[in-house]
Amino acid sequence: MPKSTVCSRRKPSAKREAILDAAGEVFLEQGYAAASMDNVAARAGVSKATIYAHFTSKDDLFRAMVRRRCEQGEVFAPPSRPADARATLTALGRRLMDLLLSPEGLAMYRVVMAESARQPDLARAFYESGPAAGKEQIAAIIADLARRGEMAVADPWVAADLFVGMLRTDLFMRALLGLPQPEGRSLDGHVATAVETLMRAHTPPEKEDRP
Amino acid sequence: MPKSTVCSRRKPSAKREAILDAAGEVFLEQGYAAASMDNVAARAGVSKATIYAHFTSKDDLFRAMVRRRCEQGEVFAPPSRPADARATLTALGRRLMDLLLSPEGLAMYRVVMAESARQPDLARAFYESGPAAGKEQIAAIIADLARRGEMAVADPWVAADLFVGMLRTDLFMRALLGLPQPEGRSLDGHVATAVETLMRAHTPPEKEDRP
DNA sequence: GTCTATAAAGCGATAGAC
DNA sequence: GTCTATCGCTTTATAGAC
């Protein structure tokens, strides 16, 4: 995968980067409509006219900001050395929860969903480089576990979907709504429950050993 | 449960209702910030001043609209006569999917999430009267199945969480983002997969019979 | 209660100097 | 490229007649 010096169709002008950073903060905090170009300019430390020298409109700036934040490589690395299904899924689940519950990630979900009606292509780009890419990587790891006989999986994509779904429960919904998390349950316990349920439904016959 | 003539702290003035209906359409379509009072007035067939005679501000109108749409009774009725776990869960899952994927429901999620930072109490009210109330009803039904020996459930709330999570997967995420649903998979198949996975993890020992 | 007309402020976007 | 200053429009909210 290309990582740097490739696809730099624009030289990384310092001001341009500052504007994009500021736009990220303002749009993600306030939403597209409530955010103002004056606000972005102030937070970037430039004048409003400078923004319009780099971007043709508020819309253009918003799209550039979202697209830049979508450019991220592999977020779910396969385990460095082969491990059993429970350990692999637990690490994976924990990583997913951290991503889902990060403030920037949550804000991104909110703002893109809010604008999805007016920016269908942007919503698609976000989905494909975010949730879809992540699920694809998880499905690949599950497929590998199945290949090694650690799990009995008919369709790795369905299994990945179930796994992500069991992790992205009320906890995620509450986070998206900005509500405080209930104190009782820990993230690790939450992940363990999902892993256990998935394993019970996908344990290969020769490994059957109920606790 | 009280249904009508109760809690009518305001007489249902016709214009007031028209304004609230119009506000629902406009806010849910365009989002809070992008919606204008002129637009609401036009769609309600009244003048802008009339709106301000009933509501003190745009914010007040928005809150009244959300709160009114949150007043809904029981959405997941228990089965009329006792049925086995698979049938009960399948009906329940199908009902949940219909609710989650309805255009009004989706728009409500989007607009409340987008405004959650500025309206924390509104987000909480929506959550409690929507997702939380639904999950509570589902947990009660699962608890009843467990009591009758149809399922082996340690914690009905955890089971309900898992069940809802497995249903509210990518399908729901894509719907929130306004993306078209993939053609291949049917809603019924999706529900069946979730029911099957939940059952495998919660089948009581004396009923063990794998297909 | 409901209207028309308007005030006051903020918005996206641009002109023109440097 | 970057700035200051400003245009033209839309917005929320209100005054005053009926």
Short mmCIF file of C-alpha atoms in Angstrom, two decimals, chain B residues 2 18 29 36 54 61 70 89 130 140 163 169 173 189 199 204 210-211:
data_model
loop_
_atom_site.label_atom_id
_atom_site.label_comp_id
_atom_site.label_asym_id
_atom_site.label_seq_id
_atom_site.Cartn_x
_atom_site.Cartn_y
_atom_site.Cartn_z
CA PRO B 2 -53.06 6.12 29.23
CA ALA B 18 -50.20 21.96 12.29
CA GLU B 29 -35.62 16.53 6.55
CA SER B 36 -35.76 27.84 8.94
CA HIS B 54 -47.09 29.27 20.54
CA LEU B 61 -40.25 24.40 18.87
CA CYS B 70 -41.17 10.39 21.65
CA LEU B 89 -37.70 -13.98 18.60
CA GLY B 130 -36.89 4.91 22.18
CA ALA B 140 -38.93 -8.82 29.47
CA PHE B 163 -29.98 -9.80 20.05
CA THR B 169 -25.65 -4.33 12.09
CA MET B 173 -25.50 1.77 9.67
CA GLY B 189 -32.69 -13.99 6.31
CA MET B 199 -30.39 -19.63 20.22
CA PRO B 204 -31.28 -25.10 27.37
CA ARG B 210 -28.76 -29.41 16.45
CA PRO B 211 -30.05 -29.31 12.89
#
